[in-house]
Each structure stands twice: as C-alpha cells, then as structure tokens.
Coordinates of C-alpha atoms in Angstrom, one line a residue:
M1 CA 118.7 71.1 69.2
S2 CA 119.3 68.3 67.0
T3 CA 122.2 68.9 64.5
Q4 CA 119.7 70.2 62.1
G5 CA 118.6 73.0 64.7
E6 CA 115.3 71.4 65.5
P7 CA 114.2 71.3 68.6
L8 CA 115.0 67.3 69.9
Q9 CA 113.4 65.2 72.8
E10 CA 114.9 61.9 73.5
F11 CA 114.0 58.7 75.5
D12 CA 115.3 55.8 75.7
F13 CA 115.0 52.6 77.8
R14 CA 118.4 50.3 78.3
T15 CA 117.7 46.9 80.1
L16 CA 121.1 46.8 82.6
G17 CA 123.4 43.5 82.1
D18 CA 121.9 41.8 85.2
G19 CA 118.0 42.2 83.4
R20 CA 116.5 42.9 86.9
S21 CA 117.3 46.8 86.5
A22 CA 116.8 49.6 83.5
A23 CA 118.9 52.8 83.0
V24 CA 116.3 55.3 81.6
R25 CA 117.6 58.6 80.0
Y26 CA 115.9 61.9 78.4
A27 CA 117.4 64.7 76.5
N28 CA 115.3 67.4 75.8
N29 CA 116.8 70.9 73.7
S30 CA 113.5 73.1 73.0
N31 CA 115.6 76.3 73.2
Y32 CA 112.8 77.8 75.4
R33 CA 114.5 80.9 77.3
N34 CA 117.5 80.0 75.4
D35 CA 118.5 76.7 78.1
S36 CA 120.8 74.5 77.3
L37 CA 119.9 70.5 76.9
I38 CA 118.5 69.6 79.7
R39 CA 119.5 65.4 80.7
K40 CA 117.7 63.2 82.9
E41 CA 119.1 59.9 84.0
M42 CA 117.4 57.3 86.3
C43 CA 117.3 53.6 86.9
V44 CA 114.2 51.3 87.1
S45 CA 113.1 48.1 88.0
A46 CA 112.5 45.0 86.0
S47 CA 109.0 45.4 86.9
M48 CA 108.9 49.0 85.1
I49 CA 110.2 47.8 82.0
Q50 CA 108.0 44.7 82.0
E51 CA 105.0 47.4 81.7
V52 CA 106.8 49.6 78.8
K53 CA 106.8 46.3 77.1
R54 CA 103.1 45.3 77.9
I55 CA 102.2 48.8 76.7
I56 CA 104.1 48.8 73.6
K57 CA 103.2 45.4 72.9
E58 CA 99.5 46.1 73.4
S59 CA 99.6 49.4 71.1
E60 CA 100.1 46.5 68.7
I61 CA 102.8 49.1 67.0
L62 CA 105.0 46.2 65.9
K63 CA 102.0 45.2 63.1
E64 CA 102.4 48.7 61.7
D65 CA 104.2 49.9 58.5
D66 CA 105.3 53.6 58.4
S67 CA 105.7 53.8 54.3
K68 CA 102.3 55.3 54.0
W69 CA 102.7 58.2 56.7
P70 CA 103.6 61.4 56.2
Q71 CA 107.5 61.9 55.4
K72 CA 109.3 64.5 57.6
N73 CA 109.2 68.2 56.5
K74 CA 110.2 71.8 57.1
D75 CA 108.2 71.7 60.7
G76 CA 110.3 68.4 61.6
R77 CA 110.0 64.7 61.9
Q78 CA 109.2 62.1 64.8
E79 CA 111.1 58.8 65.4
L80 CA 110.6 55.9 66.9
E81 CA 112.6 52.9 67.5
I82 CA 111.5 49.7 69.4
R83 CA 113.8 47.0 70.0
L84 CA 112.0 43.9 71.9
G85 CA 114.0 40.7 72.3
N86 CA 114.8 39.7 68.5
E87 CA 112.3 42.3 67.2
H88 CA 113.8 45.8 66.0
I89 CA 111.5 48.0 64.6
S90 CA 111.8 52.0 63.6
F91 CA 109.5 54.3 62.2
E92 CA 109.8 58.3 61.2
T93 CA 107.0 60.5 60.1
A94 CA 106.2 64.2 60.5
K95 CA 105.7 65.6 63.3
I96 CA 102.4 65.3 64.3
G97 CA 100.6 68.6 65.6
S98 CA 97.8 67.1 66.2
L99 CA 94.7 64.3 66.0
V100 CA 93.9 66.5 62.5
D101 CA 97.5 65.9 61.2
V102 CA 97.0 61.8 61.9
T103 CA 92.9 61.4 60.7
E104 CA 94.1 63.4 57.7
S105 CA 97.1 61.3 56.5
A106 CA 97.0 58.0 53.9
D107 CA 97.0 55.3 56.8
P108 CA 95.4 57.1 59.9
E109 CA 94.8 54.0 61.8
G110 CA 98.4 52.6 61.9
L111 CA 99.3 56.9 62.7
R112 CA 96.6 56.6 65.3
V113 CA 98.4 54.0 67.1
F114 CA 101.8 55.4 66.6
Y115 CA 100.6 58.9 67.6
Y116 CA 99.0 57.2 71.3
L117 CA 101.8 55.1 71.7
V118 CA 104.4 58.1 72.2
Q119 CA 101.5 60.1 73.8
D120 CA 101.7 56.8 76.4
L121 CA 105.1 56.7 76.8
K122 CA 105.8 60.5 77.1
A123 CA 103.3 60.6 79.8
L124 CA 105.3 57.7 81.7
I125 CA 108.4 59.4 81.5
F126 CA 107.3 62.8 82.7
S127 CA 105.8 61.1 85.9
L128 CA 108.6 58.6 86.2
I129 CA 111.2 62.3 86.0
S130 CA 108.9 63.8 88.2
L131 CA 108.6 61.3 90.8
H132 CA 112.0 60.5 90.7
F133 CA 113.8 64.2 90.9
K134 CA 111.0 66.1 93.0
I135 CA 110.6 64.1 95.7
K136 CA 111.9 65.7 98.8
P137 CA 113.7 63.1 101.7
I138 CA 111.7 63.2 104.9

C-alpha cells in the first residue's frame, strides 16, 4: 500500500554505471488476499533499455502536458516519471479505469498517449518478470 493505504504498483528502470545494463525493479501491494508487498528485481541488457527508450520516444509522451488531465481523486492516481538524457518530465492524473475515462477528459488525445504508454510499459515489465522468474534451468 502507498502511504495513503491505496494499492501501489511501481516500475523502475535504472541504467547501471557502465551503461551496458540496467536494474529493473517492480513493487506491487494490492492487498489481494492480505499479501505483503511483492518485490522483484532483475538486470537487463542495454538492448532492452534501448527498446524502452524507443517505446517512450515513439509514444511522443514528452510532448504532452498533464494540466488538463483529471486530477487525483478518491479512486486514486497514476503517476509517470521519465528521465531520458537531459529530459525529465513527470505526469499525474486520476486513476484511469478504462478508455471511457480517457475519451471523456478535457484532453483525450494527450491522455490517450499516456494511457497506451503505461499499458505498453506494464505489458513489457510483466513479460520480463514472467520470463526472468519462471524459466526453469535444464
């Protein structure tokens, strides 16, 4: 749970000192079946980091502005922080339940970019976690 008792799901990619690999961290506390905080950490290659950078750049999220997006509310919030080279940008919006929330917002185009980028990054992270932690050695 976050400090406010809300479910928390967090992903973090950090390039390591040599730049040829990165640490990927995942944390999830949904309080499902009273589970404790789930944490996973793994190391990925530079090519995976290049792919994450490509996904972020092609999404064009760096051109967006969250000023017209729904503000956090009782249902929660979603945050995204991106640091790419000298660029640093942070976004915050209300928790998005479905595309209806996106299309009914004051900035549906910008929020759609955010929504799909978050979905793409989550799918990538869950695939990496699944591959990394479930493969059994021969």
